[in-house]
Short mmCIF file of C-alpha atoms and ligand atoms in Angstrom, two decimals:
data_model
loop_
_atom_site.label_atom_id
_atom_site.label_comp_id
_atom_site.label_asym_id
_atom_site.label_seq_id
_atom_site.Cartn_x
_atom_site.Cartn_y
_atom_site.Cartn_z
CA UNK A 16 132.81 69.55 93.65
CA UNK A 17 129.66 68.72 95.59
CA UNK A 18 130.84 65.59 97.50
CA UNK A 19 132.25 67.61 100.53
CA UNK A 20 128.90 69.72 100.84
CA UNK A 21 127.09 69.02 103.95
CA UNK A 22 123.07 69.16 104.14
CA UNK A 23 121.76 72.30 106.12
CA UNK A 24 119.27 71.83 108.23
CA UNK A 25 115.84 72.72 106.83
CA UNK A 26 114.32 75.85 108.39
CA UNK A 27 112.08 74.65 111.40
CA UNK A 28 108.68 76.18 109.45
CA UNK A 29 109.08 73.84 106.89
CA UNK A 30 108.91 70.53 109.09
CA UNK A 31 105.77 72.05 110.69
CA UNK A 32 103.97 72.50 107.81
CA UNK A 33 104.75 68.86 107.36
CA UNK A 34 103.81 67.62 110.33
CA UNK A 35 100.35 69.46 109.99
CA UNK A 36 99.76 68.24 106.24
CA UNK A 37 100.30 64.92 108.04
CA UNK A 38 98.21 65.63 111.08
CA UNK A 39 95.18 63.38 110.79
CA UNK A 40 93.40 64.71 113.48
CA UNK A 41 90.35 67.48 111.99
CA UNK A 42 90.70 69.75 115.06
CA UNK A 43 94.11 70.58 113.74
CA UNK A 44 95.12 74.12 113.72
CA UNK A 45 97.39 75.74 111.76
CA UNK A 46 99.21 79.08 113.58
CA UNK A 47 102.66 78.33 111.71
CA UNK A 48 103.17 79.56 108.27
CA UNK A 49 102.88 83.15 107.62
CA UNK A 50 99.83 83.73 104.83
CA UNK A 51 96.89 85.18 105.66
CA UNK A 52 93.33 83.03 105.89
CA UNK A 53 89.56 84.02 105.63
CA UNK A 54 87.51 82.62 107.91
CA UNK A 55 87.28 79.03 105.86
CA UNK A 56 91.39 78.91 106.75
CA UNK A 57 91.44 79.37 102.56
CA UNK A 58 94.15 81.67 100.95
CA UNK A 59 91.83 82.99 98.23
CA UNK A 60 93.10 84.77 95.12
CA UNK A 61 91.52 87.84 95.70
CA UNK A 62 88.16 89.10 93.60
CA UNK A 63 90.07 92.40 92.02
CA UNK A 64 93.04 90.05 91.43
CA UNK A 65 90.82 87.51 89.94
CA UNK A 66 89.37 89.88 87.69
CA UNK A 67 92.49 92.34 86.84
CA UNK A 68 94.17 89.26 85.99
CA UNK A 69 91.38 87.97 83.33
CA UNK A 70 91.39 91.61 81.59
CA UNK A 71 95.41 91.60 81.65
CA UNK A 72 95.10 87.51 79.61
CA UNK A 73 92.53 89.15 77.28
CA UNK A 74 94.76 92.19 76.28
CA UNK A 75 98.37 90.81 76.77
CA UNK A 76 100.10 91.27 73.48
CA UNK A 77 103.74 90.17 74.18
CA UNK A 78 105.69 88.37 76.63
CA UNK A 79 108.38 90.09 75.53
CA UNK A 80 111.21 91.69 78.09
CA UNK A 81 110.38 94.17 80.16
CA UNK A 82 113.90 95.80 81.69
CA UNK A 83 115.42 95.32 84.83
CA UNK A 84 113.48 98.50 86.39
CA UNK A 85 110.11 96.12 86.21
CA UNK A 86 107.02 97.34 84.76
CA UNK A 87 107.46 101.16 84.64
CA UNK A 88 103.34 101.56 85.30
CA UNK A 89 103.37 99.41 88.57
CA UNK A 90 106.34 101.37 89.80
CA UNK A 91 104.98 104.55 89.42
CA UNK A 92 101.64 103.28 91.25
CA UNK A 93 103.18 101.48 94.17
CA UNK A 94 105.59 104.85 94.70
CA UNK A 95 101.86 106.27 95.10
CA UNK A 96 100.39 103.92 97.21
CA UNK A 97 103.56 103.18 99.58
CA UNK A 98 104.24 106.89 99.73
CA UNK A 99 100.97 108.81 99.37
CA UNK A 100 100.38 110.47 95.88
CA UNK A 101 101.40 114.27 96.84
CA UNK A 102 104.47 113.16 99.28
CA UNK A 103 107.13 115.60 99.32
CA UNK A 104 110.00 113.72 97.98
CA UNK A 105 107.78 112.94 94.86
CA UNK A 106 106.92 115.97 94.01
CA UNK A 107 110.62 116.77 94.71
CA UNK A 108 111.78 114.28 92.19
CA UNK A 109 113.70 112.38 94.91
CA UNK A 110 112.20 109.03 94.66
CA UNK A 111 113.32 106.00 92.40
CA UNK A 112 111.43 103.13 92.46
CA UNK A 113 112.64 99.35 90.75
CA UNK A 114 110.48 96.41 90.91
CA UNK A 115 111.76 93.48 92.45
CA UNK A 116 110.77 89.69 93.13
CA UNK A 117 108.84 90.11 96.09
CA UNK A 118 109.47 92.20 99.46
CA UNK A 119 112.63 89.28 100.16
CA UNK A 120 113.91 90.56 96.11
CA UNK A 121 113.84 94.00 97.23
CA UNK A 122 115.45 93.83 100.50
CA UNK A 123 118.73 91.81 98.82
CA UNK A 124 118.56 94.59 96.31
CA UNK A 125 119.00 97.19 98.86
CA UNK A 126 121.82 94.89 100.77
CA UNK A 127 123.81 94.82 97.24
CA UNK A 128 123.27 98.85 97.25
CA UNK A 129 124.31 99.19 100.56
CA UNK A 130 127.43 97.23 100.54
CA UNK A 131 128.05 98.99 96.83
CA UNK A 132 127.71 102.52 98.68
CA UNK A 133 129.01 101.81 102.07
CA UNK A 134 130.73 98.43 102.42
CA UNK A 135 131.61 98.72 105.87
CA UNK A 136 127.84 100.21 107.14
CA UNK A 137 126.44 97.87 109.60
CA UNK A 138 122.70 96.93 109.19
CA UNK A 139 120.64 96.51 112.54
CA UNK A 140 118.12 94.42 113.05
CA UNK A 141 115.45 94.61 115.69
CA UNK A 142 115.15 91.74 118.03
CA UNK A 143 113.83 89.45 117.14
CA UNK A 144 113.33 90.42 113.59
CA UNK A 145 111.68 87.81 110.85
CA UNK A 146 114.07 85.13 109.99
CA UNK A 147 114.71 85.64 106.82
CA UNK A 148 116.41 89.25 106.99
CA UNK A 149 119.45 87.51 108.08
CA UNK A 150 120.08 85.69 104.93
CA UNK A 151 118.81 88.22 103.01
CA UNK A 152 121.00 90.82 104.46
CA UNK A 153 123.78 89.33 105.34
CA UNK A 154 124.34 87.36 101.83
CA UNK A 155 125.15 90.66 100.46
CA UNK A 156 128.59 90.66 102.59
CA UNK A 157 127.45 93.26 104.81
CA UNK A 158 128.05 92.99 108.45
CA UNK A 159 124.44 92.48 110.91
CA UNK A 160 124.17 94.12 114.68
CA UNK A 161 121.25 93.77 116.79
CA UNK A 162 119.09 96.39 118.76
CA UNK A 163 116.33 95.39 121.40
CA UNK A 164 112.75 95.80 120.53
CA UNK A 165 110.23 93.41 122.14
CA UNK A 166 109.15 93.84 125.78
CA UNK A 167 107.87 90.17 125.99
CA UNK A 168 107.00 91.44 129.84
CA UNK A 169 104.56 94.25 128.14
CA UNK A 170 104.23 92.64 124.87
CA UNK A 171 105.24 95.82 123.48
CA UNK A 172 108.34 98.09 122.28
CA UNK A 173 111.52 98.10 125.07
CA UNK A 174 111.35 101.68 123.26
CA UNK A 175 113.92 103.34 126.00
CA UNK A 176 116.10 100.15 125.75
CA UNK A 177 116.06 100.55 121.25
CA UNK A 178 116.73 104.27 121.05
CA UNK A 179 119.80 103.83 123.46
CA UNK A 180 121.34 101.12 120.79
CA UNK A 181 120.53 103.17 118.14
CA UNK A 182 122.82 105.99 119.92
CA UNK A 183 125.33 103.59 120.27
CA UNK A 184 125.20 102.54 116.97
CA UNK A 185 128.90 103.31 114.73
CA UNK A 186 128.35 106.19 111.97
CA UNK A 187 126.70 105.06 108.80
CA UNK A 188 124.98 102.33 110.54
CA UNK A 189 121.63 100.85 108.38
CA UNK A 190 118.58 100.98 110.59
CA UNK A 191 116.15 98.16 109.48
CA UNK A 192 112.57 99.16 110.50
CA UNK A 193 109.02 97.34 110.35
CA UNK A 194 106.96 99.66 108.70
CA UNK A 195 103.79 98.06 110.28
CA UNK A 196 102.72 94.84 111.50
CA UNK A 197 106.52 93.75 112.97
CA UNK A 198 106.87 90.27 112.02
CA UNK A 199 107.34 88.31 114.62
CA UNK A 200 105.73 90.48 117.67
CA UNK A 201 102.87 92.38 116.21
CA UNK A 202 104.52 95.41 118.46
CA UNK A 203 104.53 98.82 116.54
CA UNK A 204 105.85 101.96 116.98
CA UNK A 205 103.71 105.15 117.80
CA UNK A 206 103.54 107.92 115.77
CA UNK A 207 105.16 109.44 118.59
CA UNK A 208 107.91 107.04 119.15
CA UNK A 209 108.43 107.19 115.17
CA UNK A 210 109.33 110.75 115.51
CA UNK A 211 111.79 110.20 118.23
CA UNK A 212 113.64 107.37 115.94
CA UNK A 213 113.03 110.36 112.82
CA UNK A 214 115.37 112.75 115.52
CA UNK A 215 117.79 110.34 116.32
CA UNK A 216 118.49 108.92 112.87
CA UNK A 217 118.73 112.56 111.84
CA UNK A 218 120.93 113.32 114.01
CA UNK A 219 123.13 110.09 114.26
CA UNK A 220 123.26 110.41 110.44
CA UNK A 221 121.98 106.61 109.90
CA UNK A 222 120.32 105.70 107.11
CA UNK A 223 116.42 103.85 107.64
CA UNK A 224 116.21 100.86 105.65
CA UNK A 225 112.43 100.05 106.07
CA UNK A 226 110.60 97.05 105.15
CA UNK A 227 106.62 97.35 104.43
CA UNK A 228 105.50 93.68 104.38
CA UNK A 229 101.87 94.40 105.60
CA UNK A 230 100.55 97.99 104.53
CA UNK A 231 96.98 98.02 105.01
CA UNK A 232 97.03 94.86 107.58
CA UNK A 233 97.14 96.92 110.92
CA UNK A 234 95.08 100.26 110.96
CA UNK A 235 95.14 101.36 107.25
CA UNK A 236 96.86 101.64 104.06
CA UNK A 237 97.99 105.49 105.21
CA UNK A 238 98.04 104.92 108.97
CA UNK A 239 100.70 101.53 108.22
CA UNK A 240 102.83 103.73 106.34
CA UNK A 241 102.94 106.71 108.70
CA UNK A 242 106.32 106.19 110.35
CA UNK A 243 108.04 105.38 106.52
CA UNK A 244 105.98 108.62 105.04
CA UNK A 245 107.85 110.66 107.72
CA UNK A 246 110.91 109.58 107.59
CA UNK A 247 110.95 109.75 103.62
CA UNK A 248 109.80 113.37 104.14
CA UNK A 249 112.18 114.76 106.62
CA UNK A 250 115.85 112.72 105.49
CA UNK A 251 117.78 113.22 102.77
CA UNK A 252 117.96 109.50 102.24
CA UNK A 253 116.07 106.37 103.17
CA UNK A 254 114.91 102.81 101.57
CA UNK A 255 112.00 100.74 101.83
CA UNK A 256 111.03 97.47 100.50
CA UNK A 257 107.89 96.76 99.84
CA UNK A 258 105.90 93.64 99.22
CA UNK A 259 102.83 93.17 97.91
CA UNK A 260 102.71 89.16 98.91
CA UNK A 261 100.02 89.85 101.75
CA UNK A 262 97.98 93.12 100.84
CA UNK A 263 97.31 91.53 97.57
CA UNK A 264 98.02 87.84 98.35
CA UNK A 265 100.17 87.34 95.38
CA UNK A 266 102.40 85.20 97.29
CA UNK A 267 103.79 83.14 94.68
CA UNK A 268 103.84 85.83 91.80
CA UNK A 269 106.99 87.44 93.62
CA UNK A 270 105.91 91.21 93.39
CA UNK A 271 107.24 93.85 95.68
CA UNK A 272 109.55 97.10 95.18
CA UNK A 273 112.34 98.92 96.24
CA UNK A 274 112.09 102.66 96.68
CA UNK A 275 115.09 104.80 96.99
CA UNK A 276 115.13 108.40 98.44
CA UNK A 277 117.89 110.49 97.28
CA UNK A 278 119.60 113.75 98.74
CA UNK A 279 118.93 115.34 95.32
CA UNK A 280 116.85 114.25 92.09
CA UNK A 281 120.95 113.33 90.19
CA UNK A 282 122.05 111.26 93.32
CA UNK A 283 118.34 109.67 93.04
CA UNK A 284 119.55 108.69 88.84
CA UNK A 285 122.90 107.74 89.85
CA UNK A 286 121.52 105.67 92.90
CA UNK A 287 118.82 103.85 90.53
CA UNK A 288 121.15 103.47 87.72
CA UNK A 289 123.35 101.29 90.28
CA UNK A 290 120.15 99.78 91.12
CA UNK A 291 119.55 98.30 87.80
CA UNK A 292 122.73 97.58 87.13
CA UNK A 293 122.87 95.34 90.33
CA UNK A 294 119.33 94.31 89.43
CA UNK A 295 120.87 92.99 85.95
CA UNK A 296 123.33 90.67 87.78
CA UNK A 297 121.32 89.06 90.28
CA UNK A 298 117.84 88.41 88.46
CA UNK A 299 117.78 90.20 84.77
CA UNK A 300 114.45 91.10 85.25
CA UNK A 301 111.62 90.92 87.56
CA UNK A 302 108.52 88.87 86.99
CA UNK A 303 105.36 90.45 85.59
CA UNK A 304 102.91 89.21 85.97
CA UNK A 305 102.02 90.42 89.47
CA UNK A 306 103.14 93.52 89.12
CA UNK A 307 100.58 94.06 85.87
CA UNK A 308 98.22 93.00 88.07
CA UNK A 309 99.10 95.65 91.21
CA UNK A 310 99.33 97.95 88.47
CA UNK A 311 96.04 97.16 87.04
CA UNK A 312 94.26 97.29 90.42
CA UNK A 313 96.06 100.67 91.59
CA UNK A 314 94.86 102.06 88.35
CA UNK A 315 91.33 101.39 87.51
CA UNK A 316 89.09 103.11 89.86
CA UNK A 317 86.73 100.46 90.21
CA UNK A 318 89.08 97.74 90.95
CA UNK A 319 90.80 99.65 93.65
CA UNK A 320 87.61 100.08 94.91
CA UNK A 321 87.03 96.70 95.19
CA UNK A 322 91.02 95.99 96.50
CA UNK A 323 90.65 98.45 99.12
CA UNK A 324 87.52 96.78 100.15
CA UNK A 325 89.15 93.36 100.44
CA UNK A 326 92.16 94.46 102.16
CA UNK A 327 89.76 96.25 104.29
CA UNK A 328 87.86 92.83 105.13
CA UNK A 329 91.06 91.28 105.99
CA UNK A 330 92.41 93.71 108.65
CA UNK A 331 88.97 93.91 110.16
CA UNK A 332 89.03 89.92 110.31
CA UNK A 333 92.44 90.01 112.02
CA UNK A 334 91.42 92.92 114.41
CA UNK A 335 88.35 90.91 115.39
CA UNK A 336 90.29 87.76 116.08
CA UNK A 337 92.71 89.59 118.44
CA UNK A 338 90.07 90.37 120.30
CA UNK A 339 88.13 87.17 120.52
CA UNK A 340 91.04 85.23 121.42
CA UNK A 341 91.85 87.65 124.38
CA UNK A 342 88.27 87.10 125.46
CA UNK A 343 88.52 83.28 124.88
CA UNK A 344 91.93 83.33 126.90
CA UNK A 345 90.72 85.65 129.63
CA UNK A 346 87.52 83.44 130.20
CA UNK A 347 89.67 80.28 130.42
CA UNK A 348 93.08 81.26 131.86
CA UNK A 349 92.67 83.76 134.40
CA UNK A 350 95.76 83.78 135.77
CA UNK A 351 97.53 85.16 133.15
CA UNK A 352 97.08 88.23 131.24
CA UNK A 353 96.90 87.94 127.23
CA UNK A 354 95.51 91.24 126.77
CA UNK A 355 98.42 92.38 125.05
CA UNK A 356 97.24 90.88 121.61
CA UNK A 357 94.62 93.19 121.59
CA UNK A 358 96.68 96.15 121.01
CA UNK A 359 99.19 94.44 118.82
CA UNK A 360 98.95 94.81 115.09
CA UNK A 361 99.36 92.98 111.79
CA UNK A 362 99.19 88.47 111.95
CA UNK A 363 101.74 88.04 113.70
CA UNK A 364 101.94 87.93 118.18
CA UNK A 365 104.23 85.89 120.36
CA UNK A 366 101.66 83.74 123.08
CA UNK A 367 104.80 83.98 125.67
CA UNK A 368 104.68 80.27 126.17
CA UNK A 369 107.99 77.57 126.23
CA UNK A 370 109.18 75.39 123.95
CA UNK A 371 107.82 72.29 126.06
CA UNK A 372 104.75 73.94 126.23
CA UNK A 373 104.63 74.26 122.31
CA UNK A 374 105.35 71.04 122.00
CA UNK A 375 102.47 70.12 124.18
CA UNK A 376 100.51 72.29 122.37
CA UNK A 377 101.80 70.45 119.06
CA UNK A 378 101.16 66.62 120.54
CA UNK A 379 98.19 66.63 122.87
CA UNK A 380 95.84 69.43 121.50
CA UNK A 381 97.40 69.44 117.15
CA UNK A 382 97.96 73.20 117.64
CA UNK A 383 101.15 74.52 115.28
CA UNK A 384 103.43 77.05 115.94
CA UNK A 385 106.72 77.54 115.73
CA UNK A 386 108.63 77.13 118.87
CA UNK A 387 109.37 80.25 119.69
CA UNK A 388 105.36 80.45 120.04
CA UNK A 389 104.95 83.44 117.41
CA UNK A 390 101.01 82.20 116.23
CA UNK A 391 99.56 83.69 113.22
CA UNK A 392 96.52 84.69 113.55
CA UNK A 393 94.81 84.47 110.83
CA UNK A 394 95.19 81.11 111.31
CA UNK A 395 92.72 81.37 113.76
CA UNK A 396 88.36 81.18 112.98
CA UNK A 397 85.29 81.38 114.62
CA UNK A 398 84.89 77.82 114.60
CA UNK A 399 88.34 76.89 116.42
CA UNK A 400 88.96 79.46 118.96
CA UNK A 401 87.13 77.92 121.72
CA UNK A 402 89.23 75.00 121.32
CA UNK A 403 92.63 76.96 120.94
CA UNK A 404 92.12 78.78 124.11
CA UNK A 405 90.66 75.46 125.64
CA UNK A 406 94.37 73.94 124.13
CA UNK A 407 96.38 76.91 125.44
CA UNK A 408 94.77 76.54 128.97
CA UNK A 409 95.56 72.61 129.62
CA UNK A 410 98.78 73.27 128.35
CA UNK A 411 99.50 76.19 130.85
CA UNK A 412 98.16 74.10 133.50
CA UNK A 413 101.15 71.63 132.72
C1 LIG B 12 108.74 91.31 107.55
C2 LIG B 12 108.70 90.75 106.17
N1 LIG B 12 109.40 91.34 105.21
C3 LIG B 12 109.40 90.90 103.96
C4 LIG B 12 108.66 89.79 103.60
C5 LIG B 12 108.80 89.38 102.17
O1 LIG B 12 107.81 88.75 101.54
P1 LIG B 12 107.83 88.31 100.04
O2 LIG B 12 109.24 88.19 99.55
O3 LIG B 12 107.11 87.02 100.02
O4 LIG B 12 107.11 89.39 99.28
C6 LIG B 12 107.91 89.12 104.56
C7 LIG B 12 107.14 87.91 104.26
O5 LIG B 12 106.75 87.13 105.09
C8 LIG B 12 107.92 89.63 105.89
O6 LIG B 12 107.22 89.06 106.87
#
């Protein structure tokens, strides 16, 4: 059965992180993969995940299933914290809210909805979008379009350019939308421009699939989630997968959510009871342990305390990098204007550089990013800046 198979080529990310593991060279830096690092280039466990994670060994009684909804505590708190604890459509008993293997589990289990409820509804993607929403997406059987989004001359929205495609776009059309902190540009959406695509999806009757990766990464925990709180408030309908991979760096515990808005609270049951069902057939049940841990944080006042304080750290340690490396970059290439970054938002920022230039970047100076030059970074510290923008400056000299 297997003999006619033919090997896929691995995704690009993965031979980078190879050929920096391999890198000998100490000055090596490390803009590639997409996890956020202090200022050591360490992906800590967190302190309140380190600690609600002791308490939750010390009381766990069973390992027992736990239902293909997920933990029935952590959904109720992430609901909260993704939506705001008084939004309307909570207290209008129009959300329903499954837990799902991380942000890439819940936006598959939205796809499977989707093509359930609408087979023939296109879902559009920004461009560029993060990679993986085409698999994701697409392996459902639904059918992918495209609608511009980054200005690489402004390095922000082509916001004119995106509303026009979404006029175009055929009835029933998906909308997928970065809540915050787009991944790969670092270009958001202004509360203002958030209320023009709120008019035109109401009006166009599409439906806003939106994907919350990052809350808490750009401005805020309530200021990231402005343009999916409005939305949620003002449709009838609307989903949004969120992941708490980043915010709480639980990467590899696979914990995220899907949230469904429904016209009414009985369309919201019928809608979730397809949800689990669809839930059933693709992974039983989500993993716990991650989401007993979100839970446990949300809950306990101290702990989320302490969270809030950590994610707080790591926003302010992005925001300060932006602005260092526009500095660096300003003092040592002049001729061209990186000021963009600044105002960009979340880990993620295209430098605007070639593929050659990349690769130059790769070879002579052991700087890694993917070749489309999105940089994260985090990946960035005090100690190393100098040199990237030193790196980035012989390289743009050619
Ligand atoms: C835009 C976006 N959506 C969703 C995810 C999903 O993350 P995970 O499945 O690891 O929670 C990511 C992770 O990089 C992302 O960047």
């Amino acid at each position: 059965m297997f003999e006619r198979l033919e090997s896929v080529v691995p995704d690009p990310i993965l031979g980078l992180m190879a050929a920096y593991r391999a890198d000998p060279d100490p000055r090596k830096v490390d803009l590639g993969i997409g996890v956020y690092r202090d200022e050591h280039g360490e992906t800590p466990v967190l302190a309140s995940v380190r600690q609600a994670e002791s308490a939750l060994l010390a009381r766990e009684t069973t390992k027992s299933y736990i239902g293909p909804a997920g933990n029935p505590g952590f959904n109720q708190a992430i609901e909260q914290l993704v939506l705001g604890a008084s939004h309307p459509a909570l207290a209008a008993g129009r959300v329903r809210s499954v837990q799902a293997p991380g942000g890439c589990g819940a936006l598959r289990l939205g796809a499977e909805l989707i093509r359930v409820a609408s087979p023939e509804s296109p879902v559009l993607l920004s461009t560029p979008t993060w990679a993986n929403h085409t698999p994701l997406l697409a392996g459902s059987g639904l059918q992918l379009g495209r609608y511009p989004y980054y200005d690489a001359a402004t390095g922000g929205v082509q916001f004119e350019a995106m509303l026009a495609a979404l006029e175009q776009a055929p009835a029933r059309a998906v909308v997928l939308l970065h809540a915050s902190c787009h991944n790969p540009t670092g270009a958001d959406l202004t509360q203002s421009q958030w209320r023009e695509v709120l008019a035109l999806i109401s009006r166009r009757r599409l439906l806003p699939f939106i994907d919350m990766a990052y809350q808490g990464l750009g401005d805020g925990i309530d200021e990231d989630a402005f343009g999916l709180r409005l939305l949620a408030a003002e449709l009838p309908e609307a989903l949004c997968a969120v992941s708490c991979s980043k915010n709480f760096g639980l990467y590899r515990e696979r914990t995220g959510s899907l949230h469904l808005i429904g016209e009414s609270p009985a369309a919201a049951d019928a809608a979730l009871s397809q949800l689990v069902r669809l839930a059933r057939g693709l992974w039983s049940m989500p993993p716990d342990h991650g989401a007993a841990i979100v839970q446990a944080i949300l809950t306990e006042g101290p702990l989320r305390a302490q969270w809030l304080e950590e994610v707080t750290a790591m926003r302010s340690r992005i925001r300060g990098l932006r602005h260092e490396v526009v500095r660096q970059l300003a003092e040592r290439c002049p001729q061209r204007d990186f000021g963009f970054i600044a105002g960009q938002r979340g880990m993620f920022s295209y430098l605007g550089i070639d593929a050659v230039q990349v690769r130059a970047l790769r070879e002579r100076h052991h700087v890694y990013m993917t070749e489309d030059s999105r940089m994260n970074i985090a990946g960035l510290r005090r100690g190393n800046l100098e040199y990237f923008a030193r790196a980035v400056a012989e390289v743009l000299k050619g």
